[in-house]
């Protein structure tokens, strides 16, 4: 984080409104997020950008969501203004393409405060985060660490790793990702120079051609610039050639605050 850059804090928090959650699979959740009416319930605390808890519903289903309008994005010196919401969605698209890690279903759509990202809310244990879970869930954090390299995540705090009520670890807050320049800042450096497990290398090999051409690239092209997609492909290629988790740098490798 550079001097004068606003703090990028965890945006999701537990809510008592359990009745607003429906047991929908990801495809059904995406459909509801895209088509449902969006009602703002309140402003979530400790977020540097306007981040709202919202309810999305149609005639049959409803769920809680996190709504981040472009109009509420704080200006950053190194990311183009008004692009953070699209990067949130691109992170979901890439995680879905890899098959890991768990990023909540996220869409780009109109809302009461204008266009922005709308992401399924994850009810989670607020006492748990990366620094409390790292020893027992190392394999899951290997996947998260690799994803952050691919996405060039400039802000992976410990508190962005959520232990959901179903036991899965979800990762959130991906507005500062996919820059063309190296920006990786993360708390997850446990695996430096370890060999990347073969199954994860296979997943990366499967993603590489999709970044070059086809429907997957076309989908990302609605969210990122061609140069940003090409840079993502280069990062995947670098991981495949080295076969190892990268070392920190260039630049400051840790976010602040770390939680």
PDB file of C-alpha atoms in Angstrom:
ATOM      1  CA  UNK A   1       0.000   0.000   0.000  1.00  0.00           C
ATOM      2  CA  UNK A   2       1.385   3.402  -0.913  1.00  0.00           C
ATOM      3  CA  UNK A   3       1.206   6.593   1.204  1.00  0.00           C
ATOM      4  CA  UNK A   4      -2.187   8.204   0.839  1.00  0.00           C
ATOM      5  CA  UNK A   5      -3.806   5.047  -0.523  1.00  0.00           C
ATOM      6  CA  UNK A   6      -7.071   4.251   1.315  1.00  0.00           C
ATOM      7  CA  UNK A   7      -7.265   1.176   3.502  1.00  0.00           C
ATOM      8  CA  UNK A   8      -8.832  -1.774   1.731  1.00  0.00           C
ATOM      9  CA  UNK A   9     -10.736  -3.624   4.439  1.00  0.00           C
ATOM     10  CA  UNK A  10     -12.801  -6.825   4.549  1.00  0.00           C
ATOM     11  CA  UNK A  11     -16.234  -5.897   3.279  1.00  0.00           C
ATOM     12  CA  UNK A  12     -18.371  -8.843   4.319  1.00  0.00           C
ATOM     13  CA  UNK A  13     -19.702  -9.238   7.858  1.00  0.00           C
ATOM     14  CA  UNK A  14     -22.057 -11.710   9.533  1.00  0.00           C
ATOM     15  CA  UNK A  15     -25.713 -10.648   9.508  1.00  0.00           C
ATOM     16  CA  UNK A  16     -28.620 -11.847  11.689  1.00  0.00           C
ATOM     17  CA  UNK A  17     -31.026 -11.750   8.724  1.00  0.00           C
ATOM     18  CA  UNK A  18     -30.837 -15.500   8.068  1.00  0.00           C
ATOM     19  CA  UNK A  19     -34.287 -15.537   6.477  1.00  0.00           C
ATOM     20  CA  UNK A  20     -32.892 -13.648   3.485  1.00  0.00           C
ATOM     21  CA  UNK A  21     -30.591 -16.535   2.546  1.00  0.00           C
ATOM     22  CA  UNK A  22     -31.701 -19.295   0.200  1.00  0.00           C
ATOM     23  CA  UNK A  23     -29.908 -22.576  -0.495  1.00  0.00           C
ATOM     24  CA  UNK A  24     -29.164 -21.944  -4.179  1.00  0.00           C
ATOM     25  CA  UNK A  25     -26.375 -23.460  -6.248  1.00  0.00           C
ATOM     26  CA  UNK A  26     -23.951 -21.119  -8.004  1.00  0.00           C
ATOM     27  CA  UNK A  27     -25.826 -21.096 -11.329  1.00  0.00           C
ATOM     28  CA  UNK A  28     -29.115 -20.256  -9.625  1.00  0.00           C
ATOM     29  CA  UNK A  29     -27.358 -17.666  -7.453  1.00  0.00           C
ATOM     30  CA  UNK A  30     -25.863 -15.958 -10.518  1.00  0.00           C
ATOM     31  CA  UNK A  31     -29.274 -15.883 -12.204  1.00  0.00           C
ATOM     32  CA  UNK A  32     -30.875 -14.335  -9.134  1.00  0.00           C
ATOM     33  CA  UNK A  33     -28.061 -11.798  -8.702  1.00  0.00           C
ATOM     34  CA  UNK A  34     -28.514 -10.744 -12.326  1.00  0.00           C
ATOM     35  CA  UNK A  35     -32.312 -10.546 -12.490  1.00  0.00           C
ATOM     36  CA  UNK A  36     -33.552  -9.934  -8.946  1.00  0.00           C
ATOM     37  CA  UNK A  37     -34.632  -6.624  -7.498  1.00  0.00           C
ATOM     38  CA  UNK A  38     -31.864  -5.090  -5.398  1.00  0.00           C
ATOM     39  CA  UNK A  39     -32.747  -3.486  -2.068  1.00  0.00           C
ATOM     40  CA  UNK A  40     -30.067  -1.769   0.022  1.00  0.00           C
ATOM     41  CA  UNK A  41     -30.256  -2.720   3.703  1.00  0.00           C
ATOM     42  CA  UNK A  42     -27.354  -0.703   5.038  1.00  0.00           C
ATOM     43  CA  UNK A  43     -23.766   0.436   4.665  1.00  0.00           C
ATOM     44  CA  UNK A  44     -21.191  -2.117   5.788  1.00  0.00           C
ATOM     45  CA  UNK A  45     -18.562  -0.698   8.182  1.00  0.00           C
ATOM     46  CA  UNK A  46     -14.798  -0.387   7.828  1.00  0.00           C
ATOM     47  CA  UNK A  47     -14.737  -0.465   4.027  1.00  0.00           C
ATOM     48  CA  UNK A  48     -12.745   2.173   2.148  1.00  0.00           C
ATOM     49  CA  UNK A  49     -15.292   2.192  -0.685  1.00  0.00           C
ATOM     50  CA  UNK A  50     -19.078   2.370  -0.417  1.00  0.00           C
ATOM     51  CA  UNK A  51     -20.037  -1.236   0.355  1.00  0.00           C
ATOM     52  CA  UNK A  52     -23.662  -2.078   0.987  1.00  0.00           C
ATOM     53  CA  UNK A  53     -25.444  -5.074   2.426  1.00  0.00           C
ATOM     54  CA  UNK A  54     -28.373  -5.700   0.115  1.00  0.00           C
ATOM     55  CA  UNK A  55     -31.224  -8.100  -0.453  1.00  0.00           C
ATOM     56  CA  UNK A  56     -31.754  -9.557  -3.919  1.00  0.00           C
ATOM     57  CA  UNK A  57     -35.082 -11.228  -4.651  1.00  0.00           C
ATOM     58  CA  UNK A  58     -37.584 -12.245  -7.265  1.00  0.00           C
ATOM     59  CA  UNK A  59     -40.970 -13.940  -6.997  1.00  0.00           C
ATOM     60  CA  UNK A  60     -39.480 -17.218  -5.743  1.00  0.00           C
ATOM     61  CA  UNK A  61     -36.041 -16.697  -4.214  1.00  0.00           C
ATOM     62  CA  UNK A  62     -34.024 -14.219  -2.223  1.00  0.00           C
ATOM     63  CA  UNK A  63     -30.518 -13.877  -0.842  1.00  0.00           C
ATOM     64  CA  UNK A  64     -28.264 -11.380   0.874  1.00  0.00           C
ATOM     65  CA  UNK A  65     -25.607  -9.744  -1.260  1.00  0.00           C
ATOM     66  CA  UNK A  66     -22.726  -7.289  -1.082  1.00  0.00           C
ATOM     67  CA  UNK A  67     -23.226  -4.379  -3.487  1.00  0.00           C
ATOM     68  CA  UNK A  68     -20.220  -2.208  -4.425  1.00  0.00           C
ATOM     69  CA  UNK A  69     -21.270   0.606  -6.787  1.00  0.00           C
ATOM     70  CA  UNK A  70     -18.717   2.213  -9.060  1.00  0.00           C
ATOM     71  CA  UNK A  71     -19.881   5.609  -7.812  1.00  0.00           C
ATOM     72  CA  UNK A  72     -18.554   4.750  -4.348  1.00  0.00           C
ATOM     73  CA  UNK A  73     -15.054   3.668  -5.402  1.00  0.00           C
ATOM     74  CA  UNK A  74     -12.272   5.723  -3.841  1.00  0.00           C
ATOM     75  CA  UNK A  75      -9.773   6.947  -6.465  1.00  0.00           C
ATOM     76  CA  UNK A  76      -6.488   5.023  -6.570  1.00  0.00           C
ATOM     77  CA  UNK A  77      -3.302   6.235  -8.211  1.00  0.00           C
ATOM     78  CA  UNK A  78      -2.512   2.902  -9.838  1.00  0.00           C
ATOM     79  CA  UNK A  79      -5.922   1.584 -10.956  1.00  0.00           C
ATOM     80  CA  UNK A  80      -8.133   3.255 -13.526  1.00  0.00           C
ATOM     81  CA  UNK A  81     -11.110   4.987 -11.971  1.00  0.00           C
ATOM     82  CA  UNK A  82     -14.378   3.093 -12.069  1.00  0.00           C
ATOM     83  CA  UNK A  83     -12.840  -0.340 -12.772  1.00  0.00           C
ATOM     84  CA  UNK A  84     -12.819  -1.986  -9.342  1.00  0.00           C
ATOM     85  CA  UNK A  85     -16.314  -3.478  -9.631  1.00  0.00           C
ATOM     86  CA  UNK A  86     -15.440  -5.158 -12.929  1.00  0.00           C
ATOM     87  CA  UNK A  87     -12.267  -6.599 -11.373  1.00  0.00           C
ATOM     88  CA  UNK A  88     -14.376  -8.136  -8.593  1.00  0.00           C
ATOM     89  CA  UNK A  89     -16.368  -9.967 -11.261  1.00  0.00           C
ATOM     90  CA  UNK A  90     -13.247 -10.948 -13.230  1.00  0.00           C
ATOM     91  CA  UNK A  91     -11.855 -12.587 -10.085  1.00  0.00           C
ATOM     92  CA  UNK A  92     -14.968 -14.746  -9.848  1.00  0.00           C
ATOM     93  CA  UNK A  93     -14.739 -15.639 -13.553  1.00  0.00           C
ATOM     94  CA  UNK A  94     -11.085 -16.722 -13.275  1.00  0.00           C
ATOM     95  CA  UNK A  95     -11.650 -18.669 -10.040  1.00  0.00           C
ATOM     96  CA  UNK A  96     -14.592 -20.406 -11.688  1.00  0.00           C
ATOM     97  CA  UNK A  97     -12.425 -21.213 -14.706  1.00  0.00           C
ATOM     98  CA  UNK A  98      -9.707 -22.726 -12.522  1.00  0.00           C
ATOM     99  CA  UNK A  99     -12.128 -24.536 -10.253  1.00  0.00           C
ATOM    100  CA  UNK A 100     -10.592 -22.851  -7.201  1.00  0.00           C
ATOM    101  CA  UNK A 101     -10.561 -21.078  -4.807  1.00  0.00           C
ATOM    102  CA  UNK A 102     -14.087 -20.385  -3.531  1.00  0.00           C
ATOM    103  CA  UNK A 103     -15.063 -16.881  -4.625  1.00  0.00           C
ATOM    104  CA  UNK A 104     -18.741 -16.065  -4.033  1.00  0.00           C
ATOM    105  CA  UNK A 105     -20.824 -15.726  -7.225  1.00  0.00           C
ATOM    106  CA  UNK A 106     -20.431 -12.148  -8.450  1.00  0.00           C
ATOM    107  CA  UNK A 107     -22.060 -10.153 -11.255  1.00  0.00           C
ATOM    108  CA  UNK A 108     -21.890  -6.651 -12.712  1.00  0.00           C
ATOM    109  CA  UNK A 109     -25.265  -4.939 -12.881  1.00  0.00           C
ATOM    110  CA  UNK A 110     -27.306  -1.813 -12.256  1.00  0.00           C
ATOM    111  CA  UNK A 111     -28.347  -1.000  -8.708  1.00  0.00           C
ATOM    112  CA  UNK A 112     -29.878   1.795  -6.635  1.00  0.00           C
ATOM    113  CA  UNK A 113     -26.526   3.649  -6.583  1.00  0.00           C
ATOM    114  CA  UNK A 114     -25.697   2.900 -10.203  1.00  0.00           C
ATOM    115  CA  UNK A 115     -23.749   0.060 -11.806  1.00  0.00           C
ATOM    116  CA  UNK A 116     -21.504  -2.033  -9.603  1.00  0.00           C
ATOM    117  CA  UNK A 117     -20.548  -5.518  -8.479  1.00  0.00           C
ATOM    118  CA  UNK A 118     -23.111  -7.612  -6.623  1.00  0.00           C
ATOM    119  CA  UNK A 119     -21.740 -10.633  -4.789  1.00  0.00           C
ATOM    120  CA  UNK A 120     -23.484 -13.332  -2.821  1.00  0.00           C
ATOM    121  CA  UNK A 121     -23.085 -12.642   0.894  1.00  0.00           C
ATOM    122  CA  UNK A 122     -21.214 -15.340   2.820  1.00  0.00           C
ATOM    123  CA  UNK A 123     -22.192 -15.882   6.447  1.00  0.00           C
ATOM    124  CA  UNK A 124     -18.927 -16.638   8.251  1.00  0.00           C
ATOM    125  CA  UNK A 125     -17.159 -16.985  11.577  1.00  0.00           C
ATOM    126  CA  UNK A 126     -15.629 -13.544  12.310  1.00  0.00           C
ATOM    127  CA  UNK A 127     -13.085 -15.051  14.716  1.00  0.00           C
ATOM    128  CA  UNK A 128     -11.427 -17.013  11.889  1.00  0.00           C
ATOM    129  CA  UNK A 129      -9.155 -15.744   9.113  1.00  0.00           C
ATOM    130  CA  UNK A 130      -5.984 -16.800   7.326  1.00  0.00           C
ATOM    131  CA  UNK A 131      -3.671 -16.342  10.319  1.00  0.00           C
ATOM    132  CA  UNK A 132      -5.893 -18.541  12.516  1.00  0.00           C
ATOM    133  CA  UNK A 133      -6.511 -21.226   9.859  1.00  0.00           C
ATOM    134  CA  UNK A 134      -3.214 -21.492   7.994  1.00  0.00           C
ATOM    135  CA  UNK A 135      -1.829 -24.559   9.798  1.00  0.00           C
ATOM    136  CA  UNK A 136      -4.927 -26.730   9.470  1.00  0.00           C
ATOM    137  CA  UNK A 137      -5.967 -25.740   5.930  1.00  0.00           C
ATOM    138  CA  UNK A 138      -2.626 -25.485   4.116  1.00  0.00           C
ATOM    139  CA  UNK A 139      -3.760 -27.167   0.883  1.00  0.00           C
ATOM    140  CA  UNK A 140      -6.643 -24.726   0.493  1.00  0.00           C
ATOM    141  CA  UNK A 141      -4.314 -21.801   1.071  1.00  0.00           C
ATOM    142  CA  UNK A 142      -1.943 -23.138  -1.583  1.00  0.00           C
ATOM    143  CA  UNK A 143      -4.780 -22.748  -4.059  1.00  0.00           C
ATOM    144  CA  UNK A 144      -5.572 -19.262  -2.783  1.00  0.00           C
ATOM    145  CA  UNK A 145      -1.902 -18.270  -3.006  1.00  0.00           C
ATOM    146  CA  UNK A 146      -1.698 -19.449  -6.634  1.00  0.00           C
ATOM    147  CA  UNK A 147      -4.949 -17.706  -7.516  1.00  0.00           C
ATOM    148  CA  UNK A 148      -3.565 -14.458  -6.114  1.00  0.00           C
ATOM    149  CA  UNK A 149      -0.481 -14.814  -8.325  1.00  0.00           C
ATOM    150  CA  UNK A 150      -2.676 -15.365 -11.387  1.00  0.00           C
ATOM    151  CA  UNK A 151      -4.975 -12.458 -10.478  1.00  0.00           C
ATOM    152  CA  UNK A 152      -2.041 -10.253  -9.414  1.00  0.00           C
ATOM    153  CA  UNK A 153      -3.892  -9.459  -6.196  1.00  0.00           C
ATOM    154  CA  UNK A 154      -2.605  -6.239  -4.683  1.00  0.00           C
ATOM    155  CA  UNK A 155      -4.433  -6.681  -1.384  1.00  0.00           C
ATOM    156  CA  UNK A 156      -4.789 -10.177   0.081  1.00  0.00           C
ATOM    157  CA  UNK A 157      -5.365  -9.512   3.761  1.00  0.00           C
ATOM    158  CA  UNK A 158      -5.853 -12.271   6.321  1.00  0.00           C
ATOM    159  CA  UNK A 159      -9.418 -11.093   6.921  1.00  0.00           C
ATOM    160  CA  UNK A 160     -10.322 -11.589   3.264  1.00  0.00           C
ATOM    161  CA  UNK A 161     -10.305 -15.358   3.922  1.00  0.00           C
ATOM    162  CA  UNK A 162     -13.677 -16.298   5.390  1.00  0.00           C
ATOM    163  CA  UNK A 163     -14.610 -19.546   7.112  1.00  0.00           C
ATOM    164  CA  UNK A 164     -18.178 -20.072   5.947  1.00  0.00           C
ATOM    165  CA  UNK A 165     -20.814 -21.814   8.000  1.00  0.00           C
ATOM    166  CA  UNK A 166     -20.562 -24.874   5.712  1.00  0.00           C
ATOM    167  CA  UNK A 167     -16.817 -25.205   6.432  1.00  0.00           C
ATOM    168  CA  UNK A 168     -15.545 -23.864   3.113  1.00  0.00           C
ATOM    169  CA  UNK A 169     -12.990 -21.066   2.928  1.00  0.00           C
ATOM    170  CA  UNK A 170     -14.176 -18.224   0.705  1.00  0.00           C
ATOM    171  CA  UNK A 171     -12.006 -15.342  -0.443  1.00  0.00           C
ATOM    172  CA  UNK A 172     -13.436 -11.868  -1.051  1.00  0.00           C
ATOM    173  CA  UNK A 173     -12.430  -8.275  -1.879  1.00  0.00           C
ATOM    174  CA  UNK A 174     -10.810  -8.488  -5.314  1.00  0.00           C
ATOM    175  CA  UNK A 175     -11.183  -4.907  -6.537  1.00  0.00           C
ATOM    176  CA  UNK A 176      -7.440  -4.343  -6.888  1.00  0.00           C
ATOM    177  CA  UNK A 177      -6.491  -7.228  -9.153  1.00  0.00           C
ATOM    178  CA  UNK A 178      -5.340  -7.897 -12.744  1.00  0.00           C
ATOM    179  CA  UNK A 179      -3.024  -4.905 -13.105  1.00  0.00           C
ATOM    180  CA  UNK A 180      -0.550  -5.232 -15.973  1.00  0.00           C
ATOM    181  CA  UNK A 181       2.355  -4.386 -13.654  1.00  0.00           C
ATOM    182  CA  UNK A 182       3.477  -6.660 -10.781  1.00  0.00           C
ATOM    183  CA  UNK A 183       1.368  -5.729  -7.764  1.00  0.00           C
ATOM    184  CA  UNK A 184       1.166  -8.907  -5.652  1.00  0.00           C
ATOM    185  CA  UNK A 185       0.731  -8.024  -1.978  1.00  0.00           C
ATOM    186  CA  UNK A 186      -0.439 -10.848   0.228  1.00  0.00           C
ATOM    187  CA  UNK A 187      -0.102 -12.346   3.688  1.00  0.00           C
ATOM    188  CA  UNK A 188       0.219 -15.834   2.170  1.00  0.00           C
ATOM    189  CA  UNK A 189       3.943 -16.387   1.602  1.00  0.00           C
ATOM    190  CA  UNK A 190       4.188 -19.766   3.388  1.00  0.00           C
ATOM    191  CA  UNK A 191       4.830 -21.733   0.199  1.00  0.00           C
ATOM    192  CA  UNK A 192       7.645 -19.784  -1.463  1.00  0.00           C
ATOM    193  CA  UNK A 193       9.753 -22.013  -3.749  1.00  0.00           C
ATOM    194  CA  UNK A 194       7.656 -25.114  -3.043  1.00  0.00           C
ATOM    195  CA  UNK A 195       6.805 -27.240  -6.085  1.00  0.00           C
ATOM    196  CA  UNK A 196       3.271 -26.540  -7.274  1.00  0.00           C
ATOM    197  CA  UNK A 197       1.223 -29.749  -6.804  1.00  0.00           C
ATOM    198  CA  UNK A 198       0.564 -31.557 -10.085  1.00  0.00           C
ATOM    199  CA  UNK A 199      -3.258 -31.254  -9.931  1.00  0.00           C
ATOM    200  CA  UNK A 200      -2.961 -27.486  -9.626  1.00  0.00           C
ATOM    201  CA  UNK A 201      -0.509 -27.360 -12.527  1.00  0.00           C
ATOM    202  CA  UNK A 202      -3.053 -29.272 -14.607  1.00  0.00           C
ATOM    203  CA  UNK A 203      -5.719 -26.718 -13.764  1.00  0.00           C
ATOM    204  CA  UNK A 204      -3.368 -23.912 -14.758  1.00  0.00           C
ATOM    205  CA  UNK A 205      -2.629 -25.681 -18.059  1.00  0.00           C
ATOM    206  CA  UNK A 206      -6.345 -25.879 -18.687  1.00  0.00           C
ATOM    207  CA  UNK A 207      -6.776 -22.148 -18.076  1.00  0.00           C
ATOM    208  CA  UNK A 208      -3.863 -21.005 -20.266  1.00  0.00           C
ATOM    209  CA  UNK A 209      -5.438 -21.576 -23.732  1.00  0.00           C
ATOM    210  CA  UNK A 210      -8.753 -20.109 -22.568  1.00  0.00           C
ATOM    211  CA  UNK A 211      -6.988 -16.840 -21.796  1.00  0.00           C
ATOM    212  CA  UNK A 212      -5.642 -16.732 -25.353  1.00  0.00           C
ATOM    213  CA  UNK A 213      -8.890 -17.071 -27.320  1.00  0.00           C
ATOM    214  CA  UNK A 214     -12.478 -18.255 -27.205  1.00  0.00           C
ATOM    215  CA  UNK A 215     -15.566 -17.618 -25.141  1.00  0.00           C
ATOM    216  CA  UNK A 216     -13.694 -17.407 -21.832  1.00  0.00           C
ATOM    217  CA  UNK A 217     -11.471 -14.609 -23.092  1.00  0.00           C
ATOM    218  CA  UNK A 218     -14.472 -12.869 -24.631  1.00  0.00           C
ATOM    219  CA  UNK A 219     -16.195 -12.937 -21.263  1.00  0.00           C
ATOM    220  CA  UNK A 220     -13.147 -11.477 -19.525  1.00  0.00           C
ATOM    221  CA  UNK A 221     -12.882  -8.835 -22.264  1.00  0.00           C
ATOM    222  CA  UNK A 222     -16.124  -7.302 -20.988  1.00  0.00           C
ATOM    223  CA  UNK A 223     -14.398  -6.759 -17.622  1.00  0.00           C
ATOM    224  CA  UNK A 224     -10.672  -6.226 -18.310  1.00  0.00           C
ATOM    225  CA  UNK A 225      -8.545  -4.660 -21.035  1.00  0.00           C
ATOM    226  CA  UNK A 226      -6.784  -6.891 -23.614  1.00  0.00           C
ATOM    227  CA  UNK A 227      -3.451  -5.952 -22.033  1.00  0.00           C
ATOM    228  CA  UNK A 228      -4.677  -7.065 -18.605  1.00  0.00           C
ATOM    229  CA  UNK A 229      -5.865 -10.411 -19.973  1.00  0.00           C
ATOM    230  CA  UNK A 230      -2.549 -10.918 -21.785  1.00  0.00           C
ATOM    231  CA  UNK A 231      -0.664 -10.130 -18.560  1.00  0.00           C
ATOM    232  CA  UNK A 232      -2.778 -12.726 -16.755  1.00  0.00           C
ATOM    233  CA  UNK A 233      -1.862 -15.298 -19.395  1.00  0.00           C
ATOM    234  CA  UNK A 234       1.836 -14.454 -18.954  1.00  0.00           C
ATOM    235  CA  UNK A 235       1.595 -14.988 -15.199  1.00  0.00           C
ATOM    236  CA  UNK A 236       0.005 -18.395 -15.779  1.00  0.00           C
ATOM    237  CA  UNK A 237       2.762 -19.237 -18.263  1.00  0.00           C
ATOM    238  CA  UNK A 238       5.445 -18.186 -15.789  1.00  0.00           C
ATOM    239  CA  UNK A 239       3.969 -20.474 -13.124  1.00  0.00           C
ATOM    240  CA  UNK A 240       3.857 -23.392 -15.550  1.00  0.00           C
ATOM    241  CA  UNK A 241       7.459 -22.853 -16.643  1.00  0.00           C
ATOM    242  CA  UNK A 242       8.828 -22.541 -13.105  1.00  0.00           C
ATOM    243  CA  UNK A 243       6.582 -25.152 -11.517  1.00  0.00           C
ATOM    244  CA  UNK A 244       7.089 -23.448  -8.181  1.00  0.00           C
ATOM    245  CA  UNK A 245       5.449 -20.892  -5.932  1.00  0.00           C
ATOM    246  CA  UNK A 246       7.113 -17.535  -6.618  1.00  0.00           C
ATOM    247  CA  UNK A 247       9.196 -15.451  -4.267  1.00  0.00           C
ATOM    248  CA  UNK A 248       8.035 -12.011  -3.064  1.00  0.00           C
ATOM    249  CA  UNK A 249       8.702  -8.924  -5.142  1.00  0.00           C
ATOM    250  CA  UNK A 250       9.170  -6.665  -6.871  1.00  0.00           C
ATOM    251  CA  UNK A 251       7.797  -4.003  -4.591  1.00  0.00           C
ATOM    252  CA  UNK A 252       6.340  -4.276  -1.121  1.00  0.00           C
ATOM    253  CA  UNK A 253       5.022  -7.843  -0.709  1.00  0.00           C
ATOM    254  CA  UNK A 254       2.659  -7.384   2.260  1.00  0.00           C
ATOM    255  CA  UNK A 255      -0.630  -5.467   2.525  1.00  0.00           C
ATOM    256  CA  UNK A 256      -1.423  -3.150   5.389  1.00  0.00           C
ATOM    257  CA  UNK A 257      -3.074  -3.852   7.723  1.00  0.00           C
ATOM    258  CA  UNK A 258      -2.373  -7.539   7.435  1.00  0.00           C
ATOM    259  CA  UNK A 259      -5.752  -8.562   8.877  1.00  0.00           C
TER     260      UNK A 259
END
